[in-house]
């Protein structure tokens, strides 16, 4: 504000006033830059206290609200106390600032919001709602012709204040969502750029689309069209649940269980930010691995996407070890009643797909048709006698005679050779 925008008079308001962390050093730095700065102790959610503070600044030209607090929990575990701790810092403070300055001739009214209000955030229902409200206030101000800009920030590098409690596992989960941390230099450059857009809400965020996984629950809904490997309609090219079943069906019961245990261990390692599945022993409880409610939900979402099963948010608490969880998945997939795919049917489906584009050469088409008729005759043989159920066209050469006595596998192989199918 001082070096880039030429502001010389600043009023810094904080609940702890001059006792706020870093305030003394900040005042020293601002003074050295030639600015006049004073500090006031004020809870901006207290309307009367804020009104008195604003009355002490008759020449107020701009408002920048940067305060915020977090108290994360999954939606089902969120308490009224956690909602009350988070919402007012944004909702009441921004609303009071709006109402008490609406008749002031301001040059700027800037609110620091969060990407959580735009995309949502794991375990941040209260924080997302608070920031969505702040965004809405700025939209309403702009519609009334008043200056307004809400900055829905993406993640910043871990430091003091709100970001100090971000765990390594949270940072890895954020990275898997295609979000990269902003350093202060980048943040200030985006702040300056946003002021020139004329928008009432801007989303300064650093995206890494290469990290987005098509069809993954870790990919935010608003970013799925940017994920590599997705169709233009935004749907994933592959169905993970179908692929998993296809891999499991040919296996024995023991091998299926072992494969599901390996799957759970790998996904649990990802959710917890551990280096590999080796760090997740099959019989060790998830809670002993440091799992919290957000990690549990992340694991649930990943396994739901991979299996196609509706799984509860309390999954890792009800089934406390990877082995327990794998047994639940095994039961849910109901593989015992499923049949392994018939190789002959798979070959015929591949053949049908190839025949969608007919051969240009009439002679080749005739040859293909003949071979298909011979195949049909072979398939319609009466099992008891080995003779054909219906009359077939006479076979005129040795090749056709060979076809008439070939097995189903040999006929499929022959057709595969003709069409280039393997």
XYZ file of N, CA, C and O in Angstrom, residues 67-261:
780
model
N -8.783 -9.794 7.896
C -8.910 -10.718 9.028
C -9.641 -11.997 8.643
O -10.470 -12.023 7.734
N -9.334 -13.063 9.349
C -10.017 -14.334 9.154
C -9.547 -15.322 10.199
O -8.502 -15.143 10.829
N -10.322 -16.357 10.395
C -9.943 -17.417 11.314
C -10.529 -18.726 10.820
O -11.523 -18.737 10.086
N -9.902 -19.824 11.187
C -10.389 -21.141 10.781
C -10.549 -22.022 12.011
O -9.829 -21.873 13.001
N -11.495 -22.921 11.935
C -11.703 -23.962 12.948
C -12.339 -25.122 12.206
O -13.555 -25.267 12.143
N -11.479 -25.950 11.591
C -11.945 -26.943 10.625
C -12.516 -28.197 11.280
O -12.065 -28.635 12.343
N -13.498 -28.768 10.602
C -14.072 -30.066 10.969
C -14.951 -30.517 9.818
O -15.453 -29.686 9.043
N -15.125 -31.820 9.691
C -16.047 -32.301 8.667
C -17.457 -31.838 9.017
O -17.770 -31.563 10.181
N -18.308 -31.757 8.004
C -19.636 -31.177 8.192
C -20.414 -31.877 9.292
O -21.076 -31.235 10.113
N -20.349 -33.211 9.340
C -21.117 -33.943 10.339
C -20.579 -33.747 11.752
O -21.300 -33.974 12.730
N -19.334 -33.316 11.878
C -18.735 -33.113 13.193
C -18.689 -31.640 13.600
O -18.294 -31.310 14.716
N -19.104 -30.764 12.693
C -19.033 -29.323 12.955
C -19.993 -28.935 14.077
O -21.166 -29.303 14.060
N -19.500 -28.180 15.051
C -20.317 -27.784 16.194
C -20.785 -26.333 16.047
O -20.158 -25.531 15.332
N -21.857 -25.950 16.723
C -22.283 -24.539 16.707
C -21.173 -23.596 17.174
O -21.050 -22.483 16.657
N -20.369 -24.044 18.132
C -19.285 -23.188 18.622
C -18.266 -22.914 17.518
O -17.738 -21.788 17.412
N -17.977 -23.909 16.687
C -17.038 -23.710 15.588
C -17.613 -22.773 14.529
O -16.881 -21.982 13.935
N -18.886 -22.870 14.295
C -19.529 -21.946 13.347
C -19.477 -20.521 13.905
O -19.127 -19.565 13.194
N -19.789 -20.372 15.178
C -19.796 -19.043 15.794
C -18.403 -18.436 15.865
O -18.255 -17.205 15.863
N -17.385 -19.279 15.918
C -16.017 -18.759 15.998
C -15.524 -18.240 14.660
O -14.684 -17.339 14.606
N -16.048 -18.789 13.566
C -15.513 -18.485 12.238
C -16.359 -17.461 11.486
O -15.819 -16.529 10.875
N -17.667 -17.608 11.482
C -18.520 -16.764 10.639
C -18.423 -15.273 10.937
O -18.247 -14.471 10.014
N -18.546 -14.820 12.198
C -18.600 -13.369 12.443
C -17.380 -12.598 11.958
O -17.494 -11.429 11.583
N -16.201 -13.253 11.978
C -14.978 -12.555 11.578
C -15.094 -12.050 10.141
O -14.516 -11.011 9.790
N -15.848 -12.762 9.319
C -16.091 -12.323 7.943
C -17.464 -11.663 7.814
O -17.576 -10.545 7.289
N -18.494 -12.361 8.235
C -19.857 -11.898 7.943
C -20.185 -10.589 8.650
O -20.578 -9.608 8.018
N -20.027 -10.564 9.964
C -20.385 -9.357 10.714
C -19.409 -8.224 10.437
O -19.818 -7.063 10.264
N -18.128 -8.560 10.380
C -17.132 -7.504 10.164
C -17.319 -6.836 8.803
O -17.341 -5.603 8.695
N -17.463 -7.620 7.757
C -17.597 -7.049 6.414
C -18.919 -6.316 6.264
O -18.984 -5.230 5.658
N -19.986 -6.865 6.824
C -21.284 -6.196 6.758
C -21.252 -4.856 7.505
O -21.768 -3.847 7.018
N -20.631 -4.837 8.671
C -20.525 -3.576 9.427
C -19.697 -2.548 8.653
O -20.074 -1.359 8.577
N -18.577 -2.980 8.094
C -17.752 -2.052 7.310
C -18.532 -1.502 6.116
O -18.432 -0.316 5.786
N -19.289 -2.358 5.462
C -20.107 -1.921 4.328
C -21.137 -0.871 4.761
O -21.239 0.208 4.159
N -21.886 -1.173 5.777
C -22.964 -0.269 6.194
C -22.432 1.052 6.740
O -23.002 2.128 6.464
N -21.316 0.991 7.494
C -20.809 2.207 8.149
C -19.981 3.083 7.214
O -19.651 4.229 7.572
N -19.658 2.584 6.021
C -18.897 3.403 5.069
C -19.673 3.652 3.775
O -19.125 4.243 2.843
N -20.924 3.204 3.722
C -21.693 3.327 2.478
C -21.846 4.781 2.045
O -21.958 5.073 0.841
N -21.847 5.723 3.005
C -22.013 7.136 2.650
C -20.667 7.860 2.544
O -20.624 9.077 2.385
N -19.556 7.115 2.639
C -18.229 7.712 2.508
C -17.814 7.687 1.028
O -18.179 6.789 0.275
N -17.018 8.636 0.640
C -16.524 8.702 -0.734
C -15.206 7.927 -0.812
O -14.115 8.501 -0.875
N -15.323 6.590 -0.831
C -14.136 5.734 -0.799
C -13.571 5.528 -2.198
O -14.297 5.490 -3.186
N -12.263 5.364 -2.245
C -11.606 4.970 -3.494
C -11.556 3.454 -3.641
O -11.515 2.938 -4.761
N -11.551 2.758 -2.514
C -11.438 1.292 -2.567
C -12.062 0.679 -1.323
O -11.998 1.237 -0.227
N -12.666 -0.500 -1.551
C -13.214 -1.315 -0.464
C -12.816 -2.751 -0.806
O -13.414 -3.386 -1.664
N -11.766 -3.227 -0.157
C -11.174 -4.517 -0.516
C -11.316 -5.493 0.640
O -11.012 -5.161 1.792
N -11.768 -6.690 0.315
C -11.946 -7.743 1.312
C -11.098 -8.950 0.918
O -11.134 -9.383 -0.231
N -10.349 -9.472 1.864
C -9.611 -10.720 1.630
C -10.556 -11.879 1.912
O -10.937 -12.134 3.060
N -10.922 -12.583 0.852
C -11.799 -13.749 0.952
C -10.966 -15.005 0.689
O -9.735 -14.976 0.794
N -11.605 -16.090 0.348
C -10.892 -17.352 0.155
C -11.501 -18.171 -0.962
O -12.712 -18.123 -1.206
N -10.646 -18.956 -1.609
C -11.103 -19.876 -2.635
C -12.114 -20.876 -2.081
O -12.924 -21.432 -2.826
N -12.096 -21.080 -0.765
C -13.050 -22.005 -0.144
C -14.482 -21.565 -0.397
O -15.385 -22.394 -0.524
N -14.719 -20.259 -0.486
C -16.060 -19.770 -0.747
C -16.510 -19.990 -2.176
O -17.709 -19.968 -2.464
N -15.558 -20.228 -3.082
C -15.859 -20.460 -4.499
C -15.906 -21.946 -4.828
O -16.821 -22.417 -5.499
N -14.924 -22.691 -4.352
C -14.808 -24.120 -4.678
C -15.189 -25.042 -3.532
O -15.315 -26.241 -3.725
N -15.330 -24.481 -2.339
C -15.481 -25.349 -1.184
C -14.113 -25.783 -0.707
O -13.106 -25.592 -1.382
N -14.074 -26.348 0.486
C -12.810 -26.818 1.028
C -13.060 -27.962 1.977
O -14.038 -27.940 2.733
N -12.199 -28.961 1.957
C -12.374 -30.125 2.820
C -12.395 -29.707 4.279
O -11.448 -29.092 4.773
N -13.476 -30.008 4.968
C -13.584 -29.685 6.385
C -13.757 -28.217 6.680
O -13.572 -27.795 7.827
N -14.125 -27.416 5.691
C -14.211 -25.966 5.890
C -15.595 -25.416 5.537
O -15.708 -24.348 4.930
N -16.629 -26.112 5.920
C -17.982 -25.641 5.617
C -18.240 -24.279 6.241
O -18.829 -23.390 5.608
N -17.807 -24.087 7.483
C -18.027 -22.797 8.145
C -17.217 -21.689 7.479
O -17.727 -20.582 7.241
N -15.957 -21.977 7.163
C -15.093 -20.977 6.534
C -15.560 -20.668 5.113
O -15.537 -19.509 4.684
N -16.002 -21.687 4.388
C -16.505 -21.470 3.025
C -17.733 -20.573 3.045
O -17.866 -19.658 2.225
N -18.649 -20.827 3.965
C -19.862 -20.005 4.061
C -19.523 -18.560 4.414
O -20.094 -17.618 3.844
N -18.577 -18.365 5.314
C -18.193 -17.012 5.718
C -17.626 -16.230 4.543
O -17.966 -15.053 4.333
N -16.772 -16.877 3.754
C -16.160 -16.176 2.631
C -17.128 -15.975 1.476
O -17.046 -14.971 0.760
N -18.044 -16.913 1.275
C -19.073 -16.718 0.254
C -19.928 -15.498 0.596
O -20.334 -14.742 -0.289
N -20.175 -15.293 1.884
C -20.925 -14.112 2.318
C -20.144 -12.831 2.005
O -20.710 -11.845 1.506
N -18.854 -12.849 2.293
C -18.021 -11.676 2.009
C -18.026 -11.361 0.517
O -18.111 -10.182 0.120
N -17.947 -12.396 -0.314
C -18.023 -12.189 -1.762
C -19.352 -11.537 -2.140
O -19.401 -10.619 -2.965
N -20.432 -12.033 -1.531
C -21.771 -11.525 -1.864
C -21.926 -10.067 -1.473
O -22.587 -9.292 -2.176
N -21.344 -9.661 -0.357
C -21.421 -8.253 0.064
C -20.772 -7.362 -0.993
O -21.307 -6.304 -1.349
N -19.627 -7.796 -1.515
C -18.946 -6.984 -2.528
C -19.732 -6.938 -3.833
O -19.768 -5.900 -4.507
N -20.364 -8.042 -4.208
C -21.217 -8.031 -5.401
C -22.372 -7.046 -5.211
O -22.711 -6.287 -6.124
N -22.960 -7.059 -4.025
C -24.072 -6.152 -3.741
C -23.603 -4.696 -3.755
O -24.287 -3.809 -4.287
N -22.439 -4.422 -3.172
C -21.908 -3.053 -3.181
C -21.686 -2.569 -4.618
O -22.070 -1.456 -4.977
N -21.064 -3.427 -5.418
C -20.776 -3.036 -6.801
C -22.061 -2.768 -7.572
O -22.122 -1.840 -8.389
N -23.082 -3.580 -7.310
C -24.365 -3.381 -7.996
C -25.001 -2.051 -7.608
O -25.801 -1.485 -8.374
N -24.629 -1.527 -6.435
C -25.154 -0.241 -5.967
C -24.268 0.929 -6.383
O -24.527 2.074 -5.976
N -23.220 0.641 -7.149
C -22.331 1.701 -7.609
C -21.235 2.056 -6.630
O -20.561 3.080 -6.801
N -21.039 1.228 -5.603
C -19.996 1.497 -4.611
C -18.737 0.705 -4.951
O -18.817 -0.387 -5.537
N -17.560 1.209 -4.601
C -16.330 0.451 -4.857
C -16.327 -0.831 -4.039
O -16.734 -0.838 -2.867
N -15.903 -1.924 -4.651
C -15.885 -3.206 -3.948
C -15.014 -4.190 -4.696
O -15.072 -4.284 -5.924
N -14.220 -4.939 -3.963
C -13.421 -6.012 -4.540
C -13.181 -7.057 -3.465
O -12.584 -6.769 -2.425
N -13.679 -8.260 -3.702
C -13.405 -9.386 -2.815
C -12.383 -10.282 -3.503
O -12.584 -10.703 -4.649
N -11.285 -10.580 -2.823
C -10.212 -11.405 -3.376
C -10.314 -12.809 -2.775
O -9.992 -13.023 -1.604
N -10.780 -13.763 -3.576
C -10.940 -15.152 -3.122
C -9.616 -15.880 -3.293
O -9.403 -16.620 -4.260
N -8.727 -15.667 -2.350
C -7.352 -16.143 -2.460
C -7.260 -17.668 -2.492
O -7.963 -18.371 -1.758
N -6.336 -18.155 -3.323
C -5.905 -19.543 -3.234
C -4.918 -19.682 -2.088
O -4.655 -18.717 -1.358
N -4.342 -20.860 -1.881
C -3.453 -21.077 -0.728
C -2.160 -20.273 -0.812
O -1.587 -20.116 -1.886
N -1.745 -19.774 0.343
C -0.465 -19.078 0.475
C 0.537 -20.011 1.144
O 0.168 -21.003 1.770
N 1.797 -19.680 1.023
C 2.825 -20.452 1.690
C 2.608 -20.427 3.197
O 2.128 -19.448 3.763
N 2.969 -21.521 3.824
C 2.783 -21.633 5.273
C 3.678 -20.626 5.988
O 4.864 -20.488 5.705
N 3.076 -19.916 6.923
C 3.821 -18.917 7.680
C 3.128 -18.684 9.004
O 2.579 -19.602 9.612
N 3.106 -17.444 9.470
C 2.439 -17.128 10.721
C 0.935 -16.966 10.476
O 0.463 -16.925 9.345
N 0.190 -16.877 11.568
C -1.244 -16.631 11.453
C -2.022 -17.866 11.031
O -1.749 -18.986 11.480
N -2.982 -17.666 10.124
C -3.907 -18.741 9.755
C -3.216 -19.936 9.124
O -3.676 -21.067 9.256
N -2.122 -19.723 8.424
C -1.468 -20.831 7.709
C -0.493 -21.612 8.583
O 0.023 -22.635 8.152
N -0.250 -21.151 9.809
C 0.763 -21.802 10.649
C 0.352 -23.212 11.047
O 1.206 -24.065 11.299
N -0.953 -23.467 11.117
C -1.415 -24.785 11.546
C -1.668 -25.754 10.417
O -2.178 -26.858 10.656
N -1.323 -25.389 9.188
C -1.555 -26.289 8.051
C -0.546 -27.433 8.094
O 0.664 -27.211 8.096
N -1.059 -28.665 8.140
C -0.187 -29.840 8.226
C 0.366 -30.200 6.860
O -0.164 -29.791 5.821
N 1.442 -30.989 6.867
C 2.038 -31.437 5.611
C 1.036 -32.224 4.778
O 1.007 -32.115 3.550
N 0.221 -33.055 5.438
C -0.785 -33.836 4.704
C -1.806 -32.925 4.029
O -2.282 -33.220 2.929
N -2.125 -31.796 4.688
C -3.057 -30.833 4.079
C -2.431 -30.197 2.844
O -3.105 -30.005 1.826
N -1.143 -29.866 2.937
C -0.458 -29.257 1.795
C -0.418 -30.214 0.612
O -0.600 -29.806 -0.541
N -0.211 -31.499 0.880
C -0.179 -32.485 -0.203
C -1.566 -32.662 -0.810
O -1.706 -32.824 -2.021
N -2.600 -32.628 0.035
C -3.957 -32.752 -0.482
C -4.301 -31.541 -1.353
O -4.930 -31.674 -2.413
N -3.888 -30.364 -0.909
C -4.114 -29.148 -1.694
C -3.391 -29.241 -3.036
O -3.933 -28.862 -4.082
N -2.173 -29.765 -3.012
C -1.402 -29.899 -4.256
C -2.078 -30.875 -5.212
O -2.087 -30.656 -6.427
N -2.657 -31.972 -4.680
C -3.348 -32.930 -5.545
C -4.586 -32.313 -6.185
O -5.052 -32.782 -7.226
N -5.109 -31.271 -5.560
C -6.266 -30.576 -6.124
C -5.856 -29.568 -7.193
O -6.698 -28.815 -7.698
N -4.563 -29.543 -7.551
C -4.093 -28.649 -8.607
C -3.836 -27.237 -8.145
O -3.734 -26.323 -8.965
N -3.701 -27.025 -6.831
C -3.492 -25.685 -6.278
C -2.063 -25.573 -5.762
O -1.607 -26.426 -4.998
N -1.377 -24.519 -6.177
C -0.012 -24.280 -5.728
C 0.008 -23.070 -4.796
O -0.760 -22.123 -4.959
N 0.912 -23.122 -3.826
C 0.978 -22.050 -2.834
C 1.570 -20.776 -3.432
O 2.516 -20.829 -4.217
N 1.015 -19.678 -3.034
C 1.519 -18.369 -3.454
C 2.564 -17.874 -2.462
O 2.366 -17.976 -1.247
N 3.669 -17.346 -2.967
C 4.586 -16.671 -2.061
C 4.159 -15.198 -1.968
O 3.362 -14.728 -2.780
N 4.644 -14.456 -0.974
C 4.199 -13.068 -0.796
C 4.399 -12.184 -2.033
O 3.559 -11.321 -2.324
N 5.494 -12.418 -2.751
C 5.727 -11.602 -3.951
C 4.628 -11.829 -4.978
O 4.092 -10.881 -5.563
N 4.294 -13.100 -5.217
C 3.222 -13.405 -6.160
C 1.889 -12.861 -5.666
O 1.084 -12.333 -6.438
N 1.656 -12.996 -4.367
C 0.399 -12.508 -3.804
C 0.208 -11.017 -4.016
O -0.874 -10.564 -4.409
N 1.251 -10.245 -3.785
C 1.125 -8.795 -3.954
C 0.965 -8.410 -5.417
O 0.256 -7.459 -5.756
N 1.619 -9.152 -6.309
C 1.452 -8.883 -7.744
C 0.006 -9.155 -8.165
O -0.582 -8.397 -8.955
N -0.582 -10.217 -7.638
C -1.979 -10.523 -7.948
C -2.921 -9.502 -7.320
O -3.959 -9.153 -7.896
N -2.583 -9.021 -6.138
C -3.371 -7.967 -5.498
C -3.424 -6.736 -6.404
O -4.496 -6.176 -6.667
N -2.270 -6.325 -6.896
C -2.215 -5.148 -7.766
C -2.984 -5.372 -9.057
O -3.705 -4.488 -9.537
N -2.841 -6.584 -9.625
C -3.535 -6.876 -10.882
C -5.050 -6.880 -10.690
O -5.799 -6.383 -11.534
N -5.497 -7.419 -9.569
C -6.940 -7.504 -9.326
C -7.575 -6.120 -9.200
O -8.730 -5.909 -9.604
N -6.833 -5.160 -8.664
C -7.368 -3.810 -8.502
C -7.676 -3.151 -9.841
O -8.472 -2.204 -9.907
N -7.054 -3.643 -10.913
C -7.256 -3.020 -12.224
C -8.347 -3.698 -13.048
O -8.662 -3.240 -14.142
N -8.931 -4.804 -12.538
C -9.879 -5.573 -13.347
C -11.276 -4.968 -13.397
O -12.029 -5.214 -14.339
N -11.630 -4.201 -12.376
C -12.998 -3.679 -12.306
C -13.998 -4.717 -11.821
O -15.208 -4.451 -11.773
N -13.531 -5.915 -11.447
C -14.424 -6.973 -10.971
C -14.774 -6.738 -9.503
O -14.004 -6.144 -8.750
N -15.950 -7.230 -9.107
C -16.319 -7.152 -7.695
C -15.779 -8.358 -6.922
O -15.604 -8.287 -5.700
N -15.534 -9.459 -7.619
C -14.918 -10.640 -7.011
C -13.853 -11.158 -7.969
O -14.128 -11.365 -9.149
N -12.661 -11.350 -7.470
C -11.575 -11.927 -8.266
C -11.031 -13.143 -7.517
O -11.125 -13.223 -6.292
N -10.465 -14.078 -8.275
C -9.951 -15.320 -7.679
C -8.458 -15.420 -7.981
O -8.056 -16.028 -8.974
N -7.615 -14.816 -7.155
C -6.169 -14.936 -7.371
C -5.674 -16.291 -6.886
O -5.646 -16.566 -5.686
N -5.317 -17.154 -7.816
C -4.916 -18.513 -7.471
C -3.885 -18.990 -8.479
O -3.894 -18.586 -9.638
N -3.003 -19.839 -8.028
C -1.975 -20.425 -8.888
C -2.360 -21.876 -9.137
O -2.364 -22.696 -8.208
N -2.672 -22.206 -10.385
C -3.140 -23.542 -10.739
C -2.027 -24.372 -11.361
O -1.181 -23.852 -12.084
N -2.072 -25.660 -11.082
C -1.188 -26.625 -11.737
C -2.085 -27.707 -12.322
O -2.412 -28.700 -11.660
N -2.501 -27.517 -13.573
C -3.457 -28.450 -14.173
C -2.856 -29.832 -14.393
O -3.590 -30.812 -14.489
N -1.528 -29.934 -14.444
C -0.909 -31.248 -14.649
C -1.114 -32.155 -13.445
O -0.984 -33.377 -13.553
N -1.416 -31.570 -12.279
C -1.627 -32.370 -11.071
C -3.051 -32.894 -10.957
O -3.331 -33.734 -10.107
N -3.951 -32.402 -11.796
C -5.350 -32.800 -11.709
C -5.533 -34.208 -12.269
O -5.048 -34.517 -13.356
N -6.238 -35.042 -11.531
C -6.479 -36.428 -11.937
C -7.895 -36.555 -12.487
O -8.857 -36.275 -11.776
N -8.049 -36.966 -13.748
C -9.394 -37.146 -14.298
C -10.204 -38.145 -13.481
O -9.738 -39.228 -13.171
N -11.414 -37.742 -13.121
C -12.296 -38.639 -12.392
C -11.959 -38.798 -10.927
O -12.633 -39.531 -10.214
N -10.911 -38.114 -10.443
C -10.522 -38.263 -9.040
C -11.365 -37.361 -8.152
O -11.656 -36.213 -8.504
N -11.748 -37.856 -6.952
C -12.506 -37.003 -6.030
C -11.679 -35.850 -5.496
O -12.227 -34.911 -4.924
N -10.346 -35.912 -5.653
C -9.515 -34.804 -5.196
C -9.505 -33.641 -6.180
O -9.016 -32.565 -5.850
N -10.025 -33.863 -7.384
C -10.070 -32.791 -8.374
C -11.332 -31.961 -8.157
O -12.438 -32.484 -8.263
N -11.194 -30.672 -7.833
C -12.386 -29.845 -7.612
C -13.303 -29.848 -8.825
O -12.846 -29.881 -9.974
N -14.596 -29.814 -8.554
C -15.591 -29.876 -9.632
C -15.340 -28.787 -10.669
O -15.406 -29.031 -11.877
N -15.023 -27.578 -10.213
C -14.852 -26.461 -11.135
C -13.602 -26.600 -12.000
O -13.457 -25.877 -12.989
N -12.713 -27.527 -11.647
C -11.467 -27.686 -12.405
C -11.432 -28.976 -13.219
O -10.456 -29.242 -13.910
N -12.480 -29.783 -13.169
C -12.427 -31.096 -13.814
C -12.285 -31.009 -15.330
O -11.687 -31.874 -15.948
N -12.831 -29.965 -15.932
C -12.689 -29.815 -17.385
C -11.248 -29.510 -17.777
O -10.876 -29.665 -18.936
N -10.420 -29.087 -16.814
C -9.025 -28.777 -17.088
C -8.115 -29.977 -16.886
O -6.933 -29.922 -17.228
N -8.658 -31.062 -16.311
C -7.832 -32.226 -16.033
C -7.466 -32.934 -17.327
O -8.309 -33.166 -18.186
N -6.197 -33.268 -17.477
C -5.753 -33.983 -18.670
C -6.445 -35.330 -18.750
O -6.631 -36.009 -17.750
N -6.850 -35.701 -19.971
C -7.476 -36.998 -20.156
C -8.973 -36.986 -20.003
O -9.596 -38.037 -19.923
N -9.589 -35.802 -19.923
C -11.041 -35.745 -19.853
C -11.599 -35.391 -21.215
O -10.960 -34.740 -22.035
N -12.837 -35.800 -21.451
C -13.506 -35.449 -22.688
C -13.949 -33.987 -22.615
O -13.948 -33.363 -21.561
N -14.387 -33.467 -23.737
C -14.820 -32.076 -23.754
C -16.059 -31.836 -22.915
O -16.324 -30.736 -22.467
N -16.848 -32.908 -22.717
C -18.035 -32.740 -21.889
C -17.695 -32.821 -20.404
O -18.573 -32.745 -19.552
N -16.402 -32.996 -20.089
C -15.964 -32.987 -18.708
C -15.997 -34.347 -18.031
O -15.608 -34.478 -16.882
N -16.453 -35.396 -18.698
C -16.498 -36.712 -18.098
C -15.168 -37.416 -18.300
O -14.469 -37.199 -19.275
N -14.821 -38.264 -17.359
C -13.549 -38.972 -17.457
C -13.621 -40.026 -18.547
O -14.665 -40.587 -18.829
N -12.485 -40.303 -19.157
C -12.452 -41.268 -20.245
C -12.583 -42.704 -19.747
O -13.025 -43.574 -20.464
N -12.172 -42.949 -18.542
C -12.221 -44.310 -18.027
C -13.109 -44.370 -16.795
O -13.277 -43.389 -16.089
N -13.693 -45.544 -16.547
C -14.507 -45.767 -15.356
C -13.679 -46.578 -14.373
O -13.498 -47.785 -14.549
N -13.116 -45.935 -13.322
C -12.221 -46.646 -12.413
C -12.877 -47.871 -11.778
O -12.242 -48.907 -11.615
N -14.163 -47.753 -11.392
C -14.822 -48.871 -10.724
C -14.915 -50.083 -11.643
O -14.661 -51.220 -11.230
N -15.268 -49.866 -12.906
C -15.355 -50.978 -13.858
C -13.992 -51.610 -14.070
O -13.855 -52.840 -14.149
N -12.956 -50.787 -14.159
C -11.607 -51.319 -14.336
C -11.157 -52.154 -13.152
O -10.502 -53.191 -13.328
N -11.520 -51.728 -11.943
C -11.145 -52.483 -10.752
C -11.823 -53.845 -10.746
O -11.193 -54.867 -10.465
N -13.108 -53.883 -11.064
C -13.827 -55.156 -11.089
C -13.216 -56.097 -12.137
O -13.077 -57.301 -11.898
N -12.874 -55.556 -13.292
C -12.282 -56.390 -14.337
C -10.957 -56.994 -13.886
O -10.618 -58.127 -14.246
N -10.198 -56.241 -13.098
C -8.913 -56.761 -12.616
C -9.102 -57.822 -11.525
O -8.310 -58.751 -11.407
N -10.163 -57.668 -10.735
C -10.366 -58.574 -9.616
C -11.065 -59.870 -10.003
O -10.816 -60.921 -9.394
N -11.939 -59.818 -10.987
C -12.766 -60.974 -11.321
C -11.965 -62.247 -11.620
O -12.341 -63.334 -11.159
N -10.890 -62.204 -12.386
C -10.168 -63.455 -12.698
C -9.397 -64.017 -11.512
O -8.895 -65.146 -11.597
N -9.288 -63.283 -10.400
C -8.447 -63.713 -9.283
C -9.189 -64.643 -8.344
O -10.428 -64.656 -8.293
N -8.424 -65.383 -7.565
C -9.009 -66.202 -6.510
C -9.481 -65.305 -5.365
O -9.128 -64.119 -5.308
N -10.252 -65.879 -4.446
C -10.751 -65.092 -3.321
C -9.597 -64.492 -2.513
O -9.635 -63.327 -2.123
N -8.592 -65.306 -2.250
C -7.448 -64.827 -1.467
C -6.714 -63.707 -2.196
O -6.313 -62.697 -1.584
N -6.536 -63.862 -3.500
C -5.822 -62.847 -4.273
C -6.653 -61.561 -4.383
O -6.095 -60.459 -4.412
N -7.983 -61.693 -4.452
C -8.831 -60.501 -4.478
C -8.685 -59.699 -3.193
O -8.543 -58.473 -3.219
N -8.722 -60.417 -2.075
C -8.570 -59.732 -0.787
C -7.206 -59.057 -0.688
O -7.094 -57.907 -0.241
N -6.163 -59.763 -1.120
C -4.813 -59.186 -1.075
C -4.712 -57.949 -1.953
O -4.089 -56.939 -1.574
N -5.340 -57.996 -3.136
C -5.309 -56.840 -4.039
C -6.050 -55.653 -3.431
O -5.606 -54.504 -3.561
N -7.164 -55.915 -2.760
C -7.918 -54.827 -2.133
C -7.165 -54.252 -0.932
O -7.221 -53.049 -0.683
N -6.463 -55.106 -0.185
C -5.631 -54.602 0.913
C -4.548 -53.676 0.363
O -4.294 -52.592 0.912
